[in-house]
PDB file of C-alpha atoms in Angstrom:
ATOM      1  CA  ASP A  23      39.800  85.837  75.360  1.00  0.00           C
ATOM      2  CA  THR A  24      43.314  85.059  76.284  1.00  0.00           C
ATOM      3  CA  ALA A  25      43.946  84.989  80.187  1.00  0.00           C
ATOM      4  CA  VAL A  26      47.699  85.943  80.223  1.00  0.00           C
ATOM      5  CA  SER A  27      49.240  87.983  77.141  1.00  0.00           C
ATOM      6  CA  GLN A  28      52.459  89.126  76.508  1.00  0.00           C
ATOM      7  CA  THR A  29      53.535  91.467  73.866  1.00  0.00           C
ATOM      8  CA  PRO A  30      55.857  91.287  71.563  1.00  0.00           C
ATOM      9  CA  LYS A  31      55.777  87.387  70.935  1.00  0.00           C
ATOM     10  CA  TYR A  32      59.275  87.709  69.305  1.00  0.00           C
ATOM     11  CA  LEU A  33      61.703  90.392  69.675  1.00  0.00           C
ATOM     12  CA  VAL A  34      65.028  90.479  67.999  1.00  0.00           C
ATOM     13  CA  THR A  35      67.388  93.433  69.292  1.00  0.00           C
ATOM     14  CA  GLN A  36      71.151  94.495  69.259  1.00  0.00           C
ATOM     15  CA  MET A  37      73.468  94.461  71.874  1.00  0.00           C
ATOM     16  CA  GLY A  38      73.495  97.359  74.272  1.00  0.00           C
ATOM     17  CA  ASN A  39      69.864  98.318  73.306  1.00  0.00           C
ATOM     18  CA  ASP A  40      66.997  98.654  75.934  1.00  0.00           C
ATOM     19  CA  LYS A  41      63.759  96.717  75.597  1.00  0.00           C
ATOM     20  CA  SER A  42      60.401  96.031  77.367  1.00  0.00           C
ATOM     21  CA  ILE A  43      58.123  93.210  77.432  1.00  0.00           C
ATOM     22  CA  LYS A  44      54.489  93.943  78.527  1.00  0.00           C
ATOM     23  CA  CYS A  45      52.278  91.567  80.229  1.00  0.00           C
ATOM     24  CA  GLU A  46      48.569  91.595  81.014  1.00  0.00           C
ATOM     25  CA  GLN A  47      46.244  89.340  82.732  1.00  0.00           C
ATOM     26  CA  ASN A  48      42.257  89.327  82.855  1.00  0.00           C
ATOM     27  CA  LEU A  49      41.919  86.453  85.311  1.00  0.00           C
ATOM     28  CA  GLY A  50      41.496  88.913  88.353  1.00  0.00           C
ATOM     29  CA  HIS A  51      44.408  87.527  89.923  1.00  0.00           C
ATOM     30  CA  ASP A  52      46.738  89.088  92.665  1.00  0.00           C
ATOM     31  CA  THR A  53      49.964  87.300  91.818  1.00  0.00           C
ATOM     32  CA  MET A  54      52.224  87.533  88.857  1.00  0.00           C
ATOM     33  CA  TYR A  55      55.376  86.223  87.590  1.00  0.00           C
ATOM     34  CA  TRP A  56      58.073  86.695  85.217  1.00  0.00           C
ATOM     35  CA  TYR A  57      60.105  83.199  84.425  1.00  0.00           C
ATOM     36  CA  LYS A  58      63.108  82.670  81.912  1.00  0.00           C
ATOM     37  CA  GLN A  59      63.361  79.505  79.774  1.00  0.00           C
ATOM     38  CA  ASP A  60      66.932  79.197  78.458  1.00  0.00           C
ATOM     39  CA  SER A  61      68.292  77.158  75.203  1.00  0.00           C
ATOM     40  CA  LYS A  62      67.865  73.720  77.020  1.00  0.00           C
ATOM     41  CA  LYS A  63      64.301  74.565  77.899  1.00  0.00           C
ATOM     42  CA  PHE A  64      64.805  75.076  81.646  1.00  0.00           C
ATOM     43  CA  LEU A  65      62.454  77.348  83.214  1.00  0.00           C
ATOM     44  CA  LYS A  66      63.542  79.280  86.229  1.00  0.00           C
ATOM     45  CA  ILE A  67      61.808  82.083  88.111  1.00  0.00           C
ATOM     46  CA  MET A  68      62.755  85.652  88.055  1.00  0.00           C
ATOM     47  CA  PHE A  69      60.364  88.008  89.719  1.00  0.00           C
ATOM     48  CA  SER A  70      57.027  87.706  91.561  1.00  0.00           C
ATOM     49  CA  TYR A  71      54.591  90.449  92.362  1.00  0.00           C
ATOM     50  CA  ASN A  72      51.468  90.294  94.591  1.00  0.00           C
ATOM     51  CA  ASN A  73      49.309  93.204  94.467  1.00  0.00           C
ATOM     52  CA  LYS A  74      51.863  95.345  92.783  1.00  0.00           C
ATOM     53  CA  GLU A  75      54.268  94.538  95.558  1.00  0.00           C
ATOM     54  CA  LEU A  76      57.689  92.865  94.729  1.00  0.00           C
ATOM     55  CA  ILE A  77      57.662  89.289  96.648  1.00  0.00           C
ATOM     56  CA  ILE A  78      60.705  87.494  94.530  1.00  0.00           C
ATOM     57  CA  ASN A  79      63.623  88.847  93.062  1.00  0.00           C
ATOM     58  CA  GLU A  80      65.689  85.730  92.178  1.00  0.00           C
ATOM     59  CA  THR A  81      69.066  87.207  92.209  1.00  0.00           C
ATOM     60  CA  VAL A  82      68.622  88.652  88.555  1.00  0.00           C
ATOM     61  CA  PRO A  83      70.906  91.325  87.054  1.00  0.00           C
ATOM     62  CA  ASN A  84      69.861  94.856  87.972  1.00  0.00           C
ATOM     63  CA  ARG A  85      69.168  95.279  84.155  1.00  0.00           C
ATOM     64  CA  PHE A  86      66.124  93.666  84.562  1.00  0.00           C
ATOM     65  CA  SER A  87      63.591  95.788  86.382  1.00  0.00           C
ATOM     66  CA  PRO A  88      59.833  94.730  86.289  1.00  0.00           C
ATOM     67  CA  LYS A  89      57.245  97.396  87.113  1.00  0.00           C
ATOM     68  CA  SER A  90      53.440  96.641  88.191  1.00  0.00           C
ATOM     69  CA  PRO A  91      51.297  99.512  87.272  1.00  0.00           C
ATOM     70  CA  ASP A  92      48.536  97.677  88.769  1.00  0.00           C
ATOM     71  CA  LYS A  93      47.842  94.248  89.682  1.00  0.00           C
ATOM     72  CA  ALA A  94      46.482  93.017  86.039  1.00  0.00           C
ATOM     73  CA  HIS A  95      49.782  94.036  84.319  1.00  0.00           C
ATOM     74  CA  LEU A  96      53.594  92.979  85.025  1.00  0.00           C
ATOM     75  CA  ASN A  97      56.131  94.609  82.346  1.00  0.00           C
ATOM     76  CA  LEU A  98      59.862  93.799  82.126  1.00  0.00           C
ATOM     77  CA  HIS A  99      62.272  96.019  81.261  1.00  0.00           C
ATOM     78  CA  ILE A 100      65.583  95.144  80.152  1.00  0.00           C
ATOM     79  CA  ASN A 101      68.387  97.674  79.813  1.00  0.00           C
ATOM     80  CA  SER A 102      71.869  97.117  77.851  1.00  0.00           C
ATOM     81  CA  LEU A 103      71.105  93.841  76.444  1.00  0.00           C
ATOM     82  CA  GLU A 104      73.498  90.976  76.321  1.00  0.00           C
ATOM     83  CA  LEU A 105      73.804  88.060  74.106  1.00  0.00           C
ATOM     84  CA  GLY A 106      73.306  85.897  77.067  1.00  0.00           C
ATOM     85  CA  ASP A 107      69.855  87.397  77.601  1.00  0.00           C
ATOM     86  CA  SER A 108      68.540  85.682  74.410  1.00  0.00           C
ATOM     87  CA  ALA A 109      65.597  83.155  76.081  1.00  0.00           C
ATOM     88  CA  VAL A 110      62.160  82.771  76.103  1.00  0.00           C
ATOM     89  CA  TYR A 111      60.429  85.028  78.812  1.00  0.00           C
ATOM     90  CA  PHE A 112      57.187  83.806  80.213  1.00  0.00           C
ATOM     91  CA  CYS A 113      54.598  86.054  82.256  1.00  0.00           C
ATOM     92  CA  ALA A 114      52.274  83.844  84.563  1.00  0.00           C
ATOM     93  CA  SER A 115      49.577  84.930  87.144  1.00  0.00           C
ATOM     94  CA  SER A 116      48.163  82.750  90.120  1.00  0.00           C
ATOM     95  CA  HIS A 117      45.007  83.745  92.230  1.00  0.00           C
ATOM     96  CA  ASN A 118      47.216  84.902  95.245  1.00  0.00           C
ATOM     97  CA  LEU A 119      50.091  83.521  97.226  1.00  0.00           C
ATOM     98  CA  ILE A 120      47.730  80.689  98.762  1.00  0.00           C
ATOM     99  CA  VAL A 121      46.024  79.306  95.667  1.00  0.00           C
ATOM    100  CA  THR A 122      49.051  79.258  93.568  1.00  0.00           C
ATOM    101  CA  GLU A 123      48.016  77.321  90.310  1.00  0.00           C
ATOM    102  CA  ALA A 124      49.963  79.382  87.474  1.00  0.00           C
ATOM    103  CA  PHE A 125      48.823  80.330  84.115  1.00  0.00           C
ATOM    104  CA  PHE A 126      51.209  81.076  81.545  1.00  0.00           C
ATOM    105  CA  GLY A 127      51.355  83.697  78.781  1.00  0.00           C
ATOM    106  CA  GLN A 128      52.278  82.273  75.149  1.00  0.00           C
ATOM    107  CA  GLY A 129      55.963  83.511  75.873  1.00  0.00           C
ATOM    108  CA  THR A 130      58.228  86.053  74.264  1.00  0.00           C
ATOM    109  CA  ARG A 131      61.219  84.832  72.486  1.00  0.00           C
ATOM    110  CA  LEU A 132      64.047  87.252  72.620  1.00  0.00           C
ATOM    111  CA  THR A 133      67.157  87.182  70.234  1.00  0.00           C
ATOM    112  CA  VAL A 134      70.027  89.607  70.967  1.00  0.00           C
ATOM    113  CA  VAL A 135      72.224  89.788  68.170  1.00  0.00           C
TER     114      VAL A 135
ATOM    115  CA  GLY B   1      66.256  74.699  96.951  1.00  0.00           C
ATOM    116  CA  ILE B   2      64.620  71.539  95.586  1.00  0.00           C
ATOM    117  CA  GLN B   3      65.680  69.082  93.201  1.00  0.00           C
ATOM    118  CA  VAL B   4      62.897  67.905  90.561  1.00  0.00           C
ATOM    119  CA  GLU B   5      63.846  65.187  88.322  1.00  0.00           C
ATOM    120  CA  GLN B   6      61.742  64.035  85.469  1.00  0.00           C
ATOM    121  CA  SER B   7      61.980  60.506  83.701  1.00  0.00           C
ATOM    122  CA  PRO B   8      62.242  59.530  80.845  1.00  0.00           C
ATOM    123  CA  PRO B   9      64.120  62.668  79.381  1.00  0.00           C
ATOM    124  CA  ASP B  10      62.987  61.651  75.853  1.00  0.00           C
ATOM    125  CA  LEU B  11      59.804  59.483  74.776  1.00  0.00           C
ATOM    126  CA  ILE B  12      58.850  58.046  71.233  1.00  0.00           C
ATOM    127  CA  LEU B  13      55.455  56.511  71.001  1.00  0.00           C
ATOM    128  CA  GLN B  14      53.279  55.116  68.169  1.00  0.00           C
ATOM    129  CA  GLU B  15      49.931  56.839  68.003  1.00  0.00           C
ATOM    130  CA  GLY B  16      47.791  54.969  70.396  1.00  0.00           C
ATOM    131  CA  ALA B  17      50.231  53.722  72.632  1.00  0.00           C
ATOM    132  CA  ASN B  18      49.956  54.625  76.309  1.00  0.00           C
ATOM    133  CA  SER B  19      52.923  56.073  78.590  1.00  0.00           C
ATOM    134  CA  THR B  20      53.728  57.136  82.009  1.00  0.00           C
ATOM    135  CA  LEU B  21      56.026  60.123  83.016  1.00  0.00           C
ATOM    136  CA  ARG B  22      57.432  60.354  86.196  1.00  0.00           C
ATOM    137  CA  CYS B  23      58.369  63.347  88.473  1.00  0.00           C
ATOM    138  CA  ASN B  24      60.429  62.704  91.769  1.00  0.00           C
ATOM    139  CA  PHE B  25      61.083  65.632  94.058  1.00  0.00           C
ATOM    140  CA  SER B  26      63.728  66.090  96.992  1.00  0.00           C
ATOM    141  CA  ASP B  27      61.679  67.883  99.558  1.00  0.00           C
ATOM    142  CA  SER B  28      57.857  68.514 100.952  1.00  0.00           C
ATOM    143  CA  VAL B  29      56.016  70.311  98.550  1.00  0.00           C
ATOM    144  CA  ASN B  30      52.628  72.515  98.884  1.00  0.00           C
ATOM    145  CA  ASN B  31      51.744  72.449  95.341  1.00  0.00           C
ATOM    146  CA  LEU B  32      52.556  70.509  92.029  1.00  0.00           C
ATOM    147  CA  GLN B  33      51.498  71.233  88.403  1.00  0.00           C
ATOM    148  CA  TRP B  34      52.034  69.203  84.990  1.00  0.00           C
ATOM    149  CA  PHE B  35      52.256  71.498  81.886  1.00  0.00           C
ATOM    150  CA  HIS B  36      52.438  70.745  78.377  1.00  0.00           C
ATOM    151  CA  GLN B  37      54.719  73.079  76.094  1.00  0.00           C
ATOM    152  CA  ASN B  38      53.424  72.242  72.611  1.00  0.00           C
ATOM    153  CA  PRO B  39      55.776  72.877  69.606  1.00  0.00           C
ATOM    154  CA  TRP B  40      54.749  76.260  69.278  1.00  0.00           C
ATOM    155  CA  GLY B  41      56.297  77.022  72.719  1.00  0.00           C
ATOM    156  CA  GLN B  42      52.917  77.497  74.602  1.00  0.00           C
ATOM    157  CA  LEU B  43      52.881  76.189  78.180  1.00  0.00           C
ATOM    158  CA  ILE B  44      49.242  74.634  78.637  1.00  0.00           C
ATOM    159  CA  ASN B  45      48.175  73.804  82.496  1.00  0.00           C
ATOM    160  CA  LEU B  46      47.588  69.885  82.844  1.00  0.00           C
ATOM    161  CA  PHE B  47      46.892  69.439  86.254  1.00  0.00           C
ATOM    162  CA  TYR B  48      47.112  71.370  89.373  1.00  0.00           C
ATOM    163  CA  ILE B  49      47.704  68.253  91.761  1.00  0.00           C
ATOM    164  CA  PRO B  50      49.424  68.704  95.142  1.00  0.00           C
ATOM    165  CA  SER B  51      48.023  65.058  96.102  1.00  0.00           C
ATOM    166  CA  GLY B  52      45.715  62.859  94.913  1.00  0.00           C
ATOM    167  CA  THR B  53      44.453  61.630  91.435  1.00  0.00           C
ATOM    168  CA  LYS B  54      42.885  63.696  88.832  1.00  0.00           C
ATOM    169  CA  GLN B  55      41.804  62.912  85.165  1.00  0.00           C
ATOM    170  CA  ASN B  56      40.976  64.742  82.357  1.00  0.00           C
ATOM    171  CA  GLY B  57      39.828  63.031  79.154  1.00  0.00           C
ATOM    172  CA  ARG B  58      42.778  60.628  78.248  1.00  0.00           C
ATOM    173  CA  LEU B  59      45.468  62.313  80.738  1.00  0.00           C
ATOM    174  CA  SER B  60      45.356  61.450  84.341  1.00  0.00           C
ATOM    175  CA  ALA B  61      48.036  62.285  87.152  1.00  0.00           C
ATOM    176  CA  THR B  62      48.414  60.847  90.513  1.00  0.00           C
ATOM    177  CA  THR B  63      50.855  62.811  93.361  1.00  0.00           C
ATOM    178  CA  VAL B  64      51.901  60.875  96.342  1.00  0.00           C
ATOM    179  CA  ALA B  65      53.427  63.825  98.193  1.00  0.00           C
ATOM    180  CA  THR B  66      54.524  61.365 101.110  1.00  0.00           C
ATOM    181  CA  GLU B  67      56.653  59.546  98.752  1.00  0.00           C
ATOM    182  CA  ARG B  68      57.647  62.534  96.942  1.00  0.00           C
ATOM    183  CA  TYR B  69      56.772  61.587  93.332  1.00  0.00           C
ATOM    184  CA  SER B  70      53.948  62.425  90.793  1.00  0.00           C
ATOM    185  CA  LEU B  71      52.726  60.335  87.758  1.00  0.00           C
ATOM    186  CA  LEU B  72      51.327  61.612  84.556  1.00  0.00           C
ATOM    187  CA  TYR B  73      49.435  58.994  82.189  1.00  0.00           C
ATOM    188  CA  ILE B  74      48.776  59.563  78.860  1.00  0.00           C
ATOM    189  CA  SER B  75      46.342  56.925  77.093  1.00  0.00           C
ATOM    190  CA  SER B  76      45.809  56.569  73.513  1.00  0.00           C
ATOM    191  CA  SER B  77      48.465  58.829  72.490  1.00  0.00           C
ATOM    192  CA  GLN B  78      47.792  61.170  69.794  1.00  0.00           C
ATOM    193  CA  THR B  79      50.395  63.153  67.582  1.00  0.00           C
ATOM    194  CA  THR B  80      48.934  66.545  69.302  1.00  0.00           C
ATOM    195  CA  ASP B  81      50.364  65.078  72.487  1.00  0.00           C
ATOM    196  CA  SER B  82      53.895  65.798  71.133  1.00  0.00           C
ATOM    197  CA  GLY B  83      56.028  68.449  73.137  1.00  0.00           C
ATOM    198  CA  VAL B  84      57.490  68.710  76.354  1.00  0.00           C
ATOM    199  CA  TYR B  85      55.970  67.782  79.219  1.00  0.00           C
ATOM    200  CA  PHE B  86      57.024  69.804  82.634  1.00  0.00           C
ATOM    201  CA  CYS B  87      56.623  69.212  86.497  1.00  0.00           C
ATOM    202  CA  ALA B  88      56.608  72.343  88.611  1.00  0.00           C
ATOM    203  CA  VAL B  89      56.585  72.095  92.285  1.00  0.00           C
ATOM    204  CA  GLU B  90      56.283  74.614  95.315  1.00  0.00           C
ATOM    205  CA  ARG B  91      58.615  74.069  97.886  1.00  0.00           C
ATOM    206  CA  ALA B  92      56.789  73.508 101.389  1.00  0.00           C
ATOM    207  CA  ARG B  93      59.353  75.030 103.518  1.00  0.00           C
ATOM    208  CA  GLU B  94      59.756  78.376 101.707  1.00  0.00           C
ATOM    209  CA  ASN B  95      58.046  81.504 102.806  1.00  0.00           C
ATOM    210  CA  PHE B  96      57.512  82.615  99.037  1.00  0.00           C
ATOM    211  CA  ASN B  97      55.624  80.712  96.541  1.00  0.00           C
ATOM    212  CA  LYS B  98      57.650  79.875  93.475  1.00  0.00           C
ATOM    213  CA  PHE B  99      57.867  77.005  91.289  1.00  0.00           C
ATOM    214  CA  TYR B 100      60.761  75.004  90.672  1.00  0.00           C
ATOM    215  CA  PHE B 101      60.475  73.230  87.294  1.00  0.00           C
ATOM    216  CA  GLY B 102      61.895  69.731  86.190  1.00  0.00           C
ATOM    217  CA  SER B 103      63.921  69.375  82.948  1.00  0.00           C
ATOM    218  CA  GLY B 104      61.188  68.152  81.402  1.00  0.00           C
ATOM    219  CA  THR B 105      60.160  64.974  79.188  1.00  0.00           C
ATOM    220  CA  LYS B 106      60.127  65.124  75.332  1.00  0.00           C
ATOM    221  CA  LEU B 107      57.293  63.314  73.769  1.00  0.00           C
ATOM    222  CA  ASN B 108      57.352  62.456  70.061  1.00  0.00           C
ATOM    223  CA  VAL B 109      53.999  60.770  68.936  1.00  0.00           C
ATOM    224  CA  LYS B 110      54.472  59.459  65.517  1.00  0.00           C
ATOM    225  CA  PRO B 111      51.443  58.606  63.122  1.00  0.00           C
TER     226      PRO B 111
END
């Protein structure tokens, strides 16, 4: 069983489109995150949620909107995709805000053409 | 923020060799993790080690939080160890938990 799973694994889309990436964790964790890995492999946090509540929004453009329907799911919707949005997006989860060992999904490689 | 520096940036090893990867950080940390990103892009947890020493098979890690560094030891390296090793820290002075990643050490183990 995959602990943190993301879909899709690959996403190729045209500029201006809207797309979503889904994330689910079956670890029973309270806290979930989205990280972005750029072309130089640098990883940076975008958002974190704890029990469906937004905790961190790391100056990400408004075109990015996370949604957490329940604490096991954190989806990422991106409007009006731009070339610069091309990256690998990782979902992660941790037990809670105190026990923060993070477990990552397999990543979603987004390519905007 | 906090600066997280990893060294060396690139490392080539012959299979069977040992190596030490280093992570320096510029401020007090609550937590520290080591990850291995394999050639398929997957981020694999190696250690959750805010302080002290842990061992897992051929890998071990030591964090000296008071001196602001952590070391990852790889012994008897194998080709499957190839990939990028990341250190990530959670800064102590921030109210919100988030990991700051280093830029990674790219390891290539040759047969």
